[in-house]
Structures are given as C-alpha cells and as structure tokens.
Amino acid sequence: MTTEHVDGAPVVLSARRISKSFSGVQVLFSVDFELRQGEIHALMGENGAGKSTLVKILSGFEQPTSGEILLDGKSAKLPANGAAEALGIVIIHQEFNLAEHLTVTESLFLGREVTRFGVLDRKFMRAETRRVLDLLGSHVDENAMIGSLSIAEKQMVEIAKAISRDARVVFMDEPTAVLSREETNFLFRLVRKLRDKGTSFVFVSHKLDEVMELTDRVTVLRDGQWIKTSPTSVLDGEAIAQLMVGRELSSLYAAKTEPDIDEEVVLRVASVSTGYVRDASFEVRRGEILGFSGMIGSGRTELMEAVVGLRSRLAGEVLVRGQPVAAGDVHAANKAGLAYMTKDRKAKGLLLNSGMMANLTLQSLGRHSRLGYLDPASEEAALAKARRRFDIRVRDEKIVAGRMSGGNQQKLLLAKVMETDPSIIIIDEPTRGIDVGTKQQIYHFISALARDGRSIIVVSSEMPEVIGLCSRVAVMREGQIAGVLEGDEISEQEIMRYAAGLKKKTAA
Amino acid sequence: MSVNQEGSQEAIRRRSWRDIDLRAVAPFVALALLLLVGALVNPNFISINNLANVATRSAFIAIIAVGATFVISSGDLDLSVGAMVAFIASLMILFMNSGVIADPVLMLLAAILFAIVAGTLCGLTNGLITTVGRIEPFIATLGTMGIYRGLTTWLSQGGAITLKEPELQEMYRPAYFGTIAGVPVPIVVILAVTAVAAFILYRTRYGRHVVAVGSNRDVARYSGISVNRVRTVAFVIQGLCVAVAVLLYVPRLGSTSATTGILWELQAITAVVVGGTALKGGAGRVWGTICGAFILELVGNIMLLSNFISEYLIGAIQGAIIIIAMLVQRSLVRKS
Ligand SMILES: Nc1ncnc2c1ncn2[C@@H]1O[C@H](COP(=O)(O)OP(=O)(O)OP(=O)(O)O)[C@@H](O)[C@H]1O
Ligand SMILES: [Mg+2]
C-alpha cells in the first residue's frame, strides 16, 4: 500500500482479506481496507464493483464469507442489522431505509426515543431534529411524513439520522446522488467539521469532482478486487477514472449534432399547466437533444409527467407530430411514441422483487405476445440483447432487481424504457448513480439515438451533462420555463442565472 | 461483459439445487406430510376412494380459491365469495324453478349461462367499488358480503330454496356425481380451471400485469399499465370462479339457504395463503392454491377418521392453519 506519507493517525476500522459470496457467487475477493481516525476516505469503483457490499460488511449489515474486521486494532465481529450503531458505526444507505408512515422526527429517533419520566419527550426530539436539519441547511419540516417527501428530502433525512448519532465512523453510500449542489455543499461543510473533531468517513460516490474536493484518501475497487489506496492529492480525476475502469477513457461526450433548422417538430407542448407548473411551452425537433435544467423542485419532473400523461394537466396541449395526445393517459402517450424514464428507479421504475426479464419487458409485453400468449424465447432474446447493448453486469442471471447494484438497476431501467421503441424519449436523471465508464456509454448511446432520428429530452441536475449533450437547454424556475438557451449561451454561469431568477426570457 | 461473467457458468451449476423456491415447494411438502399422518391414523385413509372423495369435496373451495389467487396477487382481497355463492346459487335455482323455458335441456343451458353472467356482474361490482369508488377492498367486499348474504336471506325468506323440477334435477346430477373416464367430474373441473388460470397468470400479458400491480402500483402505472382495469378484471375472474363453483354446488344438493357458503371466504383465503401466494400481493401460485384447498379438506377428513379431535372443532383448526401458514411464509421469506 502507498499510504505511508499520510499522517499517522490511528486506524479505527480495517478490513483484512475480506471475501464475500452471495449464494455461491463471489463478489468481493480478498479486499483490504483501512480507515483512520479523522479522515474522509473515498471508495470508488464501477457499478457492481462491490462498494456497497464492502460498506455493508464494514457496518455489520452483511457478514463476510471470509476475512477479518478489526476495530481499534482488535479483531471484531460486528453485530448484525444496525446494532453496530452502539459501537459508533453508522451507515447512510444507498437504498433508503426509512419507514414511510413515520414522521421525520420519529424516524430520526427510531429505536432511541428520548423519554422524560417514562413519557416520550416529543418537544425535545422535535427541537433536536430541527437543529440537525438546520445544520444541513435543509428546509424539511420535522413533522412531515416520510412518505410525503421527495427523494432528495428523504436523502437529507437519512443523512441527518446518521449524523445525529454521534458516530465514530460514518459510511455514506452515494449520499449526494440525489442532492443539489447547494445541499451537497452544506453536507460537505458539516462532514469537514465532524472530521476535524475526529469522526471518520467513508464516502462512496461516482462524482469525481466531489471526491477530489472532499476526501483525504481514495481506495479503488474493480470487479470485487482491491486495486489501489492512495492520498487524493496525488491523483486527478482522470487517474481515478482509469484505475476504476482499467482502461483509458476517451472523451465523455460524443460530438454534438444539431438538427436541421427545418427538421420536423415532433413534440409540441403548448401552455401546459399543472398545480405547480404554469404555462410551459416548448418544442422538440426530430433528432434533437433538448436539455432541462434548473434547481431541484423547479417543476421539471412534474412537467414531464404531465406531458406523458402520468399526471393530469389543468390546461394546455401536447401534440406529437401534430396529433394531440389525451391528458392523463400514459397508454395513449406510449402509443404515440412518447416514453418517460423516471428518476425514482426504486419506487417507480423497477419491480424490486422480480427478475431482470419481468422488469425489462413489463412495458412492452405486446411485442412478445401472440394472441395474448407470451413467447419466452422472444423475451429471452430481448434480455440477452439489452444486456449486451446496455452492458448490464450481473454475476447471477436470476438475481432480483432489488439486489442488483445501483448502477446496473439504472441501466436495466433505461433498457426497459427503450424496449418500447419510442421516438421521443424523456430521460429524467439519466446517470444517477452511474460510474464514469458507463456514463460515457450512456452519453454516446443518447447521441446515437438522436443521430438515428429520435428526439430526446434530458432532465438533469448535473450541469456538465446537460451542457455536454444538448443542443438547446430549457431552464426551469419555480414551475415556469425561465428561458431556453442555444449554442454559445449554454454555459454553467448562464444556466445558473436563469435558474436563480436573475435572467428571464419568454419561451423560444 | 468482461471479467464479470467468468466463472458464473460454474457458479450457476453449483447453485441450481438451491434455486428451488422454498415457498413454492412448502405446500407440497406439507401435503406429503399430511398424507403420511393420515395413513398412520387410519389405513382406509390412503385408499384411492377416500382420497378421490376428499378431492371432490375440496372442489368448491379450490375453484373459488383459484379466483382469489388473482385478486390477492393483484394486491386486493375479496371477502364476499361465500355470500356470493349463496346468492348466485339461489338466483340460479329460482331461475330454473320459474319455468320460463319449457324445454329442460335449453332451460339448463340458460341457467348455466345465467349463473355465469351473475358471477361476472357480482365480481364487476366488487371491482368497481374498490377501484372507481376507491374503497379499501377489505371494506368494500365486507359491504357486498353483507349485501349478497342479505339478498339471499330475503330471496329465501329465511328458509331454503329448492330445485323443484325433478326432470331438471335428474339431468343436472351428473355434473357433480358423474365421472369422466373414471375421474369424478369435480376433479376434472378443478384441473381444468387451474390449468386455464395458470396459463393466464404465467403465460399472458394480463398475468404479468397482475403481478406488477400487486408488487408495486406505482411501477405498474409508470409502465403504462392501467392499474384499475387490471384490478377490476381480477375481481371479475373471482366472480367467474365463484359461478363455476356454483355450477357444481347446485346439482349436489339441489337446494340453498341463507347459510350456504358460510366462512368459505376464510377457507378460500387460507387455501391461497397455504399455497404460497403472498398476501401482500405480487406473487401468485395457482397450483399451490389448489394444493392448499386439498390440504384443508384432508385435515377435516383426518379429523373425521381419527377419534382424537372432535370434528366440531374444524373451523378452529382451519383458523389456526391460516395463522401458521402466514408464520411459515414469513420465516421462509426472511431466509431467502
Ligand atoms: N443481496 C445480494 N444477493 C446477490 N447478489 C448481490 C447482493 N448484493 C449485491 N450483490 C451483487 O454484488 C455485486 C456488487 O454489488 P454492489 O452493490 O456492492 O456494487 P456497487 O459497487 O455498490 O455498485 P454501484 O455503483 O452500482 O452501486 C453485484 O454484482 C451485485 O449484483
Ligand atoms: Mg452501490
């Protein structure tokens, strides 16, 4: 290991030759890992490399098949199912672990409720919850039901829950995947403060810039094997990316192709209003990639769901190739060639208890059935093709979707939507939780679709993604389209100006 | 597709025996155990004759439970099936007694059609109340259970409704008491209904939609499935199955009363749960369901043949079985 020149703080938690198999399929191969007191340690690797699995093992949520865990230098067997919290080890899961019917305060204090004279001290718990949320700069109401929160808000609650526990070691499995830049900044500020007080963090993320900015050391895994541990300062983003994928990465984005000015307008959205979104109008031409940027909560998803009929519209029209599409009718929208890929893959995208095939073909069963009878061979073929096309990597063919690694779930969801063979595809957060190598594949894939004459709307909170992919970018603010940028106007600063309400122009 | 796939071939071979889904196998293991217990209790038990008898008697619950498998897989529940049996059977007998059609053959055919239409409508009512009316299925079907039962009591004026025409009765009898190639008709009907149901649930688009709707309504909706239609159709299938059960029930006694089909909803739901279908929806096991119905009837039969337990306790035993089945199911889920 090349760790000698990092300061000699004591090691809090370490893993020695950890291996892990799930029903006979090995996913971790003799991995070493070391976490020092007061450091922020990045854990990097491609989708399915085994990061979440390692994190779960080090926090007691999974037991290793072989190998040893040392806590303060002594061999330890971590108690299962979150009981390791008593040892000061907490985890922010990649998959949310919150019960939908509890309030924010209740879930923060779940299992360690504060009582006074044997009665729950609700007032104290509420105040404490507020304090932690404020530290995180979160405006979530401490009395809100978890079920009513957006994904970003749930993530914030999950973070608050972990941070409020006075932990020695905090594992954060892709905590920022659903957060805005602003929320991320608050989180990082807090993490640094706690680090300086001696708390240790393990930070799993696919966002290289965040890793460079926040962490002290980096460990890279590839295909379940330890590759390298080194101080962050001696690496750059490109070097990490190369270590992760094991090859050199060419340019992340394909060359932009702008559609011809007199190319047919395939989608016209005219003055659509829902509860929050007001008077949104835009057009997409054949072969165009249109970006939708804006702050989280600016109404992008709501607008797109109204366009594809998942949400009813109060006013306005949606025309596909000049033909109006009935409001609130997903089926009709799909028939017209419109498809929407949700950003909430766990709650709205995939059947977590079903296998890959049932998920892949769910939206397009008509293509595999004759007189209502499903042809298994045709479905098999579709799955084999989708796995090749989207590079879906699983070691166990029969795995249920809920057990696939986050990034591979995302690829399966994209594959599922593409199975309907849409001509207009709305992709909400295309690369959430996806590693750099795969990101590149997906970007090139989207560009190829556009060259193929399809139209794509990319809704994304990742600015570089929108800038790198799209020939036009619509920016939303508080339920309205604040402006549509073209050509040289598309830059981070300019998008921010519209998103923050400093600039505004009427729809193009 | 790189290093990841290496070694997976071998891994798959190694774990194929573990792949067997415990929940799918459990009901059949339980059945085998019961047969063993029965054989020890009474040597007559294991005779073909006795077992065929048991299977025949399980027909009503088995067929109703096949329909319940659809409703439960799609995440709903139908408590009205027992009352629906009484209601449809009463209507069917009253129709045959009315003598609107003189020719007995035509009359019988018309009565069969009548029962099927009535079943469809009863199921549709349940489905529309739960989906369009957006009322919890538990409450909605509790309500229709009261309605169907009350209407039956009213139709029979608190007494019995009996098939009057002896000619019709004679002609209809074989539907329950007859055999086809030596196999009692009810058993043939169970197998036919189950085979059709299994085909629909596992091999058609609708079947996949049922499972999707039962596992996660949001995912189903985002996949362009009309959730309410899928749920409503499941209730209609349940109604149809009830009608088929009625077609076997009427020739058996030729009579119904206000107490016909009491607690059958408990037995049908028990059969489904014993068969391994998850009560929270998302996984249906049709063959497990009829295995469950058979188990219920076998338990009763063993109680009759043995002298340990009073047969008046049968309802209590059946109640206990559903609770045990739920416990077993949950522990199997945890393990896998
Ligand atoms: N409970 C499980 N049962 C079977 N296989 C599992 C289970 N959990 C994880 N795996 C498999 O282990 C491998 C590693 O998964 P893991 O979730 O650790 O990846 P990851 O590095 O976190 O990826 P991502 O960046 O996509 O989140 C994957 O092939 C995954 O399918
Ligand atoms: Mg992960």
Short mmCIF file of C-alpha atoms in Angstrom, two decimals, chain A residues 49 60 83 92 144 160 184 229 237 245 251 265 302 307 310 324 392 394 420 495:
data_model
loop_
_atom_site.label_atom_id
_atom_site.label_comp_id
_atom_site.label_asym_id
_atom_site.label_seq_id
_atom_site.Cartn_x
_atom_site.Cartn_y
_atom_site.Cartn_z
CA ALA A 49 -17.52 -3.35 -8.23
CA GLY A 60 -22.40 -5.17 10.10
CA ALA A 83 -26.70 -2.98 16.03
CA ILE A 92 -26.23 6.09 5.17
CA ALA A 144 -43.72 15.82 7.79
CA ALA A 160 -29.45 13.74 9.37
CA THR A 184 -24.11 18.97 -1.18
CA THR A 229 -5.29 3.14 -1.97
CA GLY A 237 -9.99 12.74 -11.75
CA VAL A 245 -12.32 1.05 -15.46
CA SER A 251 -13.94 11.83 -24.44
CA VAL A 265 -41.18 19.36 -34.93
CA GLU A 302 -43.89 17.44 -12.80
CA VAL A 307 -46.51 15.58 -20.86
CA LEU A 310 -48.72 10.32 -15.70
CA PRO A 324 -52.98 15.89 -29.75
CA ILE A 392 -25.82 -4.76 -17.66
CA VAL A 394 -24.72 -9.30 -13.08
CA THR A 420 -40.96 0.27 -26.12
CA ILE A 495 -27.85 28.37 -16.79
#
